[in-house]
Coordinates of C-alpha atoms (C1' of nucleotides) in Angstrom, one line a residue:
Chain R
M1 CA -29.5 33.2 -14.1
N2 CA -31.7 35.0 -11.6
S3 CA -33.9 33.3 -9.1
K4 CA -37.1 34.0 -10.9
N5 CA -36.1 32.5 -14.2
T6 CA -34.5 29.5 -12.4
I7 CA -37.7 28.8 -10.6
L8 CA -39.7 29.1 -13.9
Q9 CA -37.3 26.7 -15.6
V10 CA -37.1 24.1 -12.9
S11 CA -40.8 24.1 -12.2
L12 CA -41.5 23.5 -15.9
E13 CA -39.2 20.5 -16.0
L14 CA -40.8 19.1 -12.9
F15 CA -44.4 19.7 -14.0
A16 CA -43.7 18.1 -17.4
A17 CA -42.0 15.1 -15.9
Q18 CA -44.1 14.4 -12.8
G19 CA -47.3 16.5 -13.3
Y20 CA -48.4 19.6 -11.4
E21 CA -50.1 18.1 -8.4
A22 CA -47.3 15.6 -7.9
T23 CA -44.7 18.3 -7.7
G24 CA -44.3 20.1 -4.4
V25 CA -43.3 23.7 -3.9
Q26 CA -40.5 22.6 -1.6
E27 CA -39.1 20.3 -4.3
I28 CA -39.1 23.2 -6.8
A29 CA -37.3 25.4 -4.3
K30 CA -34.7 22.8 -3.5
R31 CA -33.9 22.1 -7.2
A32 CA -33.7 25.8 -7.9
N33 CA -31.4 26.4 -4.9
I34 CA -33.7 28.9 -3.4
T35 CA -36.1 28.8 -0.5
K36 CA -39.9 28.8 -0.5
P37 CA -40.3 32.5 0.6
T38 CA -38.3 33.5 -2.5
L39 CA -40.7 31.6 -4.7
Y40 CA -43.7 33.1 -2.9
H41 CA -42.2 36.5 -3.3
F42 CA -42.2 36.3 -7.0
F43 CA -45.3 34.2 -7.7
G44 CA -47.6 34.6 -4.7
S45 CA -48.8 31.0 -4.8
K46 CA -48.2 27.7 -6.6
R47 CA -51.1 28.6 -8.9
G48 CA -49.5 32.0 -9.6
L49 CA -46.3 30.2 -10.7
L50 CA -48.4 28.0 -13.0
D51 CA -50.1 31.0 -14.6
A52 CA -46.8 32.8 -15.0
L53 CA -45.3 29.7 -16.7
I54 CA -48.1 29.5 -19.2
A55 CA -48.3 33.2 -19.9
L56 CA -44.5 33.2 -20.5
H57 CA -44.4 30.4 -23.0
Y58 CA -47.7 30.1 -24.7
Q59 CA -47.4 33.3 -26.7
G60 CA -44.6 31.7 -28.7
L61 CA -46.8 28.8 -29.7
Q62 CA -49.6 31.1 -30.7
D63 CA -47.2 33.3 -32.7
S64 CA -45.9 30.2 -34.5
L65 CA -49.4 29.2 -35.4
S66 CA -50.4 32.6 -36.7
T67 CA -47.3 33.1 -38.7
A68 CA -47.6 29.7 -40.4
I69 CA -51.2 30.4 -41.4
R70 CA -50.2 33.4 -43.4
Y71 CA -48.4 31.2 -45.9
D72 CA -51.7 30.5 -47.6
K73 CA -50.8 29.5 -51.1
D74 CA -53.1 26.6 -51.0
L75 CA -54.7 24.6 -48.2
T76 CA -52.3 21.7 -48.3
K77 CA -49.2 23.9 -48.1
T78 CA -50.8 25.9 -45.3
L79 CA -51.6 22.8 -43.3
C80 CA -48.1 21.6 -43.8
A81 CA -46.7 24.9 -42.6
V82 CA -49.0 24.9 -39.6
L83 CA -48.0 21.3 -38.6
K84 CA -44.4 22.2 -39.2
A85 CA -44.6 25.3 -37.1
L86 CA -46.2 23.5 -34.2
S87 CA -43.8 20.6 -34.4
T88 CA -40.8 22.9 -34.4
F89 CA -42.2 24.8 -31.5
A90 CA -42.8 21.5 -29.6
M91 CA -39.3 20.2 -30.3
Q92 CA -37.7 23.5 -29.2
N93 CA -39.9 23.7 -26.1
K94 CA -40.3 20.0 -25.3
D95 CA -41.0 20.4 -21.6
F96 CA -43.5 23.1 -22.2
Y97 CA -45.3 21.3 -24.9
R98 CA -45.4 18.1 -22.8
F99 CA -47.0 20.2 -20.1
V100 CA -49.5 21.7 -22.5
L101 CA -50.6 18.3 -23.6
I102 CA -50.9 17.0 -20.1
A103 CA -52.7 20.0 -18.8
S104 CA -55.2 20.2 -21.7
H105 CA -56.2 16.6 -21.2
A106 CA -56.4 16.8 -17.4
S107 CA -59.6 16.9 -15.3
P108 CA -61.6 20.1 -16.0
Q109 CA -61.6 20.8 -12.2
S110 CA -57.8 20.7 -12.0
E111 CA -55.7 23.8 -11.8
P112 CA -53.6 23.0 -14.9
F113 CA -56.7 22.5 -17.0
E114 CA -58.3 25.7 -15.7
A115 CA -55.1 27.6 -16.4
I116 CA -54.4 26.3 -19.9
A117 CA -58.0 26.1 -21.2
P118 CA -58.3 29.8 -22.4
Y119 CA -55.1 29.5 -24.3
I120 CA -56.1 26.3 -26.1
G121 CA -59.4 28.0 -27.0
Q122 CA -57.5 30.8 -28.6
S123 CA -55.4 28.3 -30.7
L124 CA -58.5 26.5 -31.8
Q125 CA -60.2 29.7 -32.8
T126 CA -57.1 30.6 -34.8
L127 CA -57.4 27.3 -36.7
E128 CA -61.1 27.8 -37.2
D129 CA -60.5 31.2 -38.7
M130 CA -57.9 29.7 -41.0
F131 CA -60.5 27.3 -42.4
K132 CA -63.0 30.1 -42.7
K133 CA -60.7 32.1 -44.8
I134 CA -59.9 29.2 -47.0
V135 CA -63.6 28.5 -47.5
V136 CA -63.3 30.9 -50.5
H137 CA -61.3 28.3 -52.4
H138 CA -63.1 25.3 -51.1
G139 CA -66.8 26.0 -51.0
N140 CA -67.8 22.6 -49.7
M141 CA -66.6 23.1 -46.1
R142 CA -69.4 25.4 -45.0
G143 CA -70.2 24.9 -41.3
R144 CA -67.4 22.4 -40.9
H145 CA -64.8 24.8 -39.8
Q146 CA -65.1 24.0 -36.1
R147 CA -64.9 20.3 -36.7
Y148 CA -61.9 20.7 -38.9
A149 CA -60.2 22.9 -36.5
F150 CA -60.7 20.4 -33.7
T151 CA -59.7 17.3 -35.6
L152 CA -56.7 19.1 -37.0
W153 CA -55.6 20.2 -33.6
G154 CA -56.1 16.7 -32.3
M155 CA -54.3 15.1 -35.2
M156 CA -51.3 17.4 -34.8
N157 CA -51.1 16.8 -31.1
N158 CA -51.3 13.1 -31.7
Y159 CA -48.3 13.2 -33.9
I160 CA -46.4 15.5 -31.6
T161 CA -47.1 13.2 -28.7
L162 CA -45.4 10.4 -30.7
A163 CA -42.5 12.7 -31.6
L164 CA -42.0 13.8 -28.0
S165 CA -41.7 10.2 -27.0
N166 CA -39.3 9.4 -29.8
Q167 CA -41.6 7.0 -31.5
L168 CA -41.6 9.2 -34.7
T169 CA -39.5 11.9 -36.3
L170 CA -41.4 14.9 -37.6
N171 CA -39.6 15.8 -40.8
E172 CA -40.8 17.1 -44.2
E173 CA -41.9 13.6 -45.2
S174 CA -43.9 12.6 -42.2
I175 CA -45.5 16.0 -42.0
F176 CA -46.6 15.7 -45.6
L177 CA -48.0 12.2 -44.9
A178 CA -49.9 13.4 -41.9
V179 CA -51.4 16.3 -43.8
H180 CA -52.1 14.2 -46.8
Q181 CA -54.0 11.7 -44.7
F182 CA -56.0 14.6 -43.1
S183 CA -56.8 16.0 -46.5
H184 CA -57.4 12.9 -48.5
G185 CA -57.9 10.1 -46.0
I186 CA -56.3 6.7 -45.8
Y187 CA -57.6 5.5 -49.2
S188 CA -55.4 7.5 -51.4
Chain I
M1 CA -74.0 -2.5 -2.1
N2 CA -70.9 -4.0 -0.3
S3 CA -68.0 -1.8 0.9
K4 CA -65.7 -3.0 -1.8
N5 CA -67.9 -2.0 -4.7
T6 CA -68.9 1.2 -3.1
I7 CA -65.2 2.2 -2.8
L8 CA -64.6 1.3 -6.4
Q9 CA -67.6 3.4 -7.5
V10 CA -66.9 6.4 -5.4
S11 CA -63.2 6.5 -6.2
L12 CA -63.9 6.3 -9.9
E13 CA -66.2 9.3 -9.7
L14 CA -63.6 11.3 -7.8
F15 CA -60.7 10.3 -10.0
A16 CA -62.6 11.2 -13.1
A17 CA -63.8 14.6 -11.6
Q18 CA -60.7 15.7 -9.8
G19 CA -57.8 13.5 -10.9
Y20 CA -56.0 10.7 -9.1
E21 CA -53.4 12.8 -7.3
A22 CA -55.9 15.4 -6.2
T23 CA -58.1 12.8 -4.5
G24 CA -57.2 11.7 -1.0
V25 CA -57.8 8.2 0.4
Q26 CA -59.5 9.9 3.3
E27 CA -61.9 11.6 0.9
I28 CA -62.8 8.4 -0.8
A29 CA -63.4 6.7 2.6
K30 CA -65.7 9.5 3.7
R31 CA -67.8 9.5 0.6
A32 CA -68.1 5.7 0.7
N33 CA -69.1 5.8 4.3
I34 CA -66.3 3.5 5.4
T35 CA -63.0 4.1 7.1
K36 CA -59.5 3.9 5.8
P37 CA -58.5 0.5 7.2
T38 CA -61.5 -1.0 5.3
L39 CA -60.2 0.5 2.1
Y40 CA -56.7 -0.8 2.8
H41 CA -58.0 -4.2 3.7
F42 CA -59.4 -4.6 0.2
F43 CA -56.9 -2.8 -1.9
G44 CA -53.7 -2.6 0.1
S45 CA -52.8 0.9 -1.1
K46 CA -54.0 3.8 -3.2
R47 CA -52.2 2.3 -6.1
G48 CA -53.8 -1.0 -5.5
L49 CA -57.2 0.6 -5.7
L50 CA -56.2 2.3 -9.0
D51 CA -55.1 -1.0 -10.5
A52 CA -58.2 -2.8 -9.4
L53 CA -60.3 0.0 -10.9
I54 CA -58.7 -0.3 -14.3
A55 CA -58.7 -4.1 -14.3
L56 CA -62.4 -4.1 -13.5
H57 CA -63.5 -1.8 -16.2
Y58 CA -61.1 -2.0 -19.1
Q59 CA -62.0 -5.5 -20.1
G60 CA -65.4 -4.2 -21.2
L61 CA -63.7 -1.6 -23.4
Q62 CA -61.5 -4.1 -25.0
D63 CA -64.3 -6.6 -25.6
S64 CA -66.4 -3.8 -27.3
L65 CA -63.5 -3.1 -29.6
S66 CA -62.8 -6.7 -30.5
T67 CA -66.4 -7.5 -31.1
A68 CA -66.9 -4.5 -33.3
I69 CA -63.9 -5.4 -35.4
R70 CA -65.5 -8.8 -36.3
Y71 CA -68.1 -7.0 -38.4
D72 CA -65.7 -6.8 -41.3
K73 CA -67.9 -6.4 -44.3
D74 CA -65.8 -3.6 -45.6
L75 CA -63.4 -1.1 -44.0
T76 CA -65.7 1.8 -43.7
K77 CA -68.4 -0.3 -42.1
T78 CA -65.9 -1.8 -39.7
L79 CA -64.5 1.6 -38.8
C80 CA -68.0 2.9 -38.1
A81 CA -68.7 -0.2 -36.0
V82 CA -65.5 0.4 -34.0
L83 CA -66.2 4.0 -33.4
K84 CA -69.8 3.3 -32.5
A85 CA -68.7 0.5 -30.1
L86 CA -66.2 2.8 -28.4
S87 CA -68.6 5.7 -28.2
T88 CA -71.3 3.5 -26.7
F89 CA -68.9 2.2 -24.1
A90 CA -67.7 5.7 -23.3
M91 CA -71.3 7.0 -22.9
Q92 CA -72.2 4.0 -20.7
N93 CA -69.1 4.3 -18.6
K94 CA -68.5 8.1 -18.7
D95 CA -66.5 8.4 -15.5
F96 CA -64.3 5.5 -16.5
Y97 CA -63.7 6.7 -20.0
R98 CA -63.0 10.2 -18.7
F99 CA -60.5 8.7 -16.4
V100 CA -58.9 6.6 -19.2
L101 CA -58.5 9.8 -21.3
I102 CA -56.9 11.7 -18.4
A103 CA -54.6 8.8 -17.4
S104 CA -53.4 8.1 -20.9
H105 CA -52.4 11.7 -21.4
A106 CA -50.8 12.1 -18.0
S107 CA -47.1 12.3 -17.3
P108 CA -45.3 9.0 -18.0
Q109 CA -44.0 9.0 -14.5
S110 CA -47.4 9.3 -12.9
E111 CA -49.2 6.4 -11.4
P112 CA -52.3 6.7 -13.5
F113 CA -50.2 6.6 -16.7
E114 CA -48.2 3.7 -15.5
A115 CA -51.3 1.8 -14.6
I116 CA -53.2 2.4 -17.8
A117 CA -50.4 2.2 -20.4
P118 CA -50.3 -1.5 -20.9
Y119 CA -54.1 -1.5 -21.5
I120 CA -53.9 1.3 -24.0
G121 CA -51.1 -0.6 -25.8
Q122 CA -53.4 -3.6 -26.0
S123 CA -56.1 -1.6 -27.7
L124 CA -53.7 -0.1 -30.1
Q125 CA -52.4 -3.5 -31.0
T126 CA -56.0 -4.7 -31.6
L127 CA -56.6 -1.8 -34.0
E128 CA -53.3 -2.5 -35.7
D129 CA -54.2 -6.1 -36.2
M130 CA -57.5 -5.0 -37.7
F131 CA -55.7 -2.9 -40.3
K132 CA -53.4 -5.8 -41.0
K133 CA -56.3 -8.2 -41.7
I134 CA -57.9 -5.7 -44.0
V135 CA -54.7 -5.2 -45.9
V136 CA -55.9 -8.1 -48.1
H137 CA -58.6 -5.9 -49.5
H138 CA -56.5 -2.7 -49.6
G139 CA -53.1 -3.6 -50.7
N140 CA -51.8 0.0 -50.5
M141 CA -51.6 0.3 -46.8
R142 CA -48.5 -1.8 -46.3
G143 CA -46.4 -0.7 -43.3
R144 CA -48.9 2.0 -42.4
H145 CA -50.9 -0.2 -40.0
Q146 CA -49.3 1.3 -36.9
R147 CA -49.8 4.9 -38.1
Y148 CA -53.4 4.2 -39.0
A149 CA -54.1 2.5 -35.7
F150 CA -52.6 5.4 -33.8
T151 CA -54.3 8.1 -35.7
L152 CA -57.7 6.3 -35.6
W153 CA -57.4 5.9 -31.9
G154 CA -56.5 9.5 -31.5
M155 CA -59.4 10.6 -33.8
M156 CA -61.9 8.5 -31.9
N157 CA -60.8 9.8 -28.5
N158 CA -60.9 13.3 -29.9
Y159 CA -64.5 12.9 -30.8
I160 CA -65.4 11.1 -27.6
T161 CA -63.7 13.9 -25.6
L162 CA -66.1 16.3 -27.3
A163 CA -69.1 14.1 -26.7
L164 CA -68.2 13.7 -23.0
S165 CA -68.2 17.4 -22.6
N166 CA -71.5 17.7 -24.4
Q167 CA -70.1 19.6 -27.3
L168 CA -71.2 16.9 -29.7
T169 CA -73.6 14.0 -30.0
L170 CA -72.2 10.8 -31.3
N171 CA -75.0 9.3 -33.5
E172 CA -75.1 7.4 -36.7
E173 CA -74.6 10.6 -38.7
S174 CA -71.7 12.1 -36.8
I175 CA -70.0 8.7 -36.6
F176 CA -70.2 8.3 -40.4
L177 CA -68.9 11.8 -40.9
A178 CA -65.9 11.1 -38.7
V179 CA -65.1 7.8 -40.4
H180 CA -65.6 9.4 -43.8
Q181 CA -63.2 12.1 -43.0
F182 CA -60.7 9.6 -41.7
S183 CA -61.1 7.5 -44.8
H184 CA -61.4 10.1 -47.5
G185 CA -60.1 13.3 -45.9
I186 CA -61.6 16.8 -45.8
Y187 CA -61.7 17.3 -49.5
S188 CA -64.5 14.9 -50.4
Chain M
dT1 C1' -68.3 -24.1 22.4
dT2 C1' -64.6 -22.5 20.6
dA3 C1' -61.2 -21.4 17.2
dT4 C1' -60.8 -18.9 12.9
dC5 C1' -61.1 -15.5 9.6
dA6 C1' -63.0 -11.7 6.9
dC7 C1' -64.2 -7.3 7.9
dT8 C1' -64.4 -2.7 10.3
dA9 C1' -63.4 1.2 13.7
dT10 C1' -60.5 4.1 16.8
dA11 C1' -56.7 6.3 17.2
dC12 C1' -52.4 7.1 15.9
dC13 C1' -47.9 7.4 13.0
dT14 C1' -44.6 10.1 9.9
dT15 C1' -44.0 13.0 6.2
dT16 C1' -45.2 16.4 3.3
dC17 C1' -48.4 19.7 1.7
dG18 C1' -49.1 24.9 0.6
dG19 C1' -48.2 29.0 2.9
dT20 C1' -46.3 32.7 6.2
dA21 C1' -44.4 35.8 10.1
dT22 C1' -40.3 37.8 10.9
dA23 C1' -35.8 39.1 10.2
dT24 C1' -32.1 40.1 7.4
dT25 C1' -29.4 41.1 3.4
dT26 C1' -28.6 43.5 -1.0
dA27 C1' -28.9 47.2 -4.1
dC28 C1' -29.8 51.5 -5.4
dA29 C1' -31.5 56.3 -5.4
dT30 C1' -31.1 60.5 -2.8
Chain K
dA1 C1' -24.3 58.2 4.4
dT2 C1' -28.9 57.0 4.6
dG3 C1' -33.6 55.8 3.5
dT4 C1' -36.2 52.6 0.9
dA5 C1' -37.6 48.7 -1.4
dA6 C1' -36.6 44.4 -3.5
dA7 C1' -34.9 39.9 -2.5
dT8 C1' -33.7 36.1 0.5
dA9 C1' -33.4 33.1 4.8
dT10 C1' -34.8 30.8 9.3
dA11 C1' -38.2 28.8 11.4
dC12 C1' -42.6 27.9 11.8
dC13 C1' -47.9 27.1 10.9
dG14 C1' -52.2 24.0 10.6
dA15 C1' -54.0 20.7 7.6
dA16 C1' -53.9 16.8 5.0
dA17 C1' -51.3 13.3 2.8
dG18 C1' -50.7 7.9 2.7
dG19 C1' -50.5 4.3 5.8
dT20 C1' -50.8 1.2 10.2
dA21 C1' -51.0 -0.9 15.1
dT22 C1' -54.5 -2.6 17.7
dA23 C1' -58.8 -4.0 19.1
dG24 C1' -62.8 -5.4 18.3
dT25 C1' -67.0 -7.3 15.5
dG26 C1' -69.8 -10.9 13.2
dA27 C1' -70.3 -15.2 10.9
dT28 C1' -68.8 -19.7 10.0
dA29 C1' -66.4 -24.2 10.6
dA30 C1' -64.8 -27.8 13.9

DNA sequence: TTATCACTATACCTTTCGGTATATTTACAT
DNA sequence: ATGTAAATATACCGAAAGGTATAGTGATAA
């Protein structure tokens, strides 16, 4: 493994476990068995490393989302596919997804939030577009796309948070239950 | 205003705006027009200040929740009351609620998460107990209390996040819509 | 009047922070 | 073989981090 990738991997582990601000550049260098100037050679600054990390991994998340949405037989199946895709990505990229969840809930002035915000916006837009397309089959959701996108995103991240802390297993059954509750509420 | 309360107020503002780790003790002291030894006299450490801050404000949140739950005519009305109570508390204690949201989504190893976790657990338990009580009237939610509590908590915080960033106004109407979606899903 | 105690300031501690100036090594193209 | 550029290390920078030793204040109780 080359130095650059080692740095990316180690920093992701540390950011996910301790948070961005709580992790020093020195600590990253030590764990990656390199020295600070090497890190600064590749990334320019701590913020540069942060940006590189997000740019490297987020595309995969976005691709998973977009691909899942194309399975549009009906809304329920699509929602299941979306949640499944996101879950799978999260479970295969635990540290990165942990970091995304932390960063997107951090203070708006913090560097992690600033860095991740545009990517989250992109995912939300993707979900909103999905609801817009499906409006053809469900005429009663006019103007609610944005709310649906946001609550769906929140619900999915809620479940993934549980799964990442081993309080839940996201399998076919629990995914269907989640989507069913989202679609039909707790009364049915 | 005495020094102790000024410190509590100023530090809450800074923690909510910048995050806990990004805020220095020196900065708090400066903004509160006191010196560091004064801060350390009252709180012992930065962590001590953090704990004091949470202990001071969280009781109000918990009381709001508990009171709202007592209005148990039917489940929908109760859920509306709960969301309204939480929204009202959040809007009246914006900085504190912002801080709670940041802390509860932070890394498990971080001090803010460690400090807030037991309080969040208490609120979740309260919601779970609410669903358990109402099981009498809705026999079909056996064993789902915990999931309901968690998704309700997530949904409410999702909406409050939007409201705190002025992307939404939480009034009677939007509260009902949120509860309605939680209860009946997006299809009705 | 004096002893006590809560409170506050000056000045300092050590450690770590993000970042860099400089030199050297490595690899590769000419 | 040699020039060049990427990659890496040593040693350092000033600033800020969290925290404290010490010395006062002011009020209050004996």
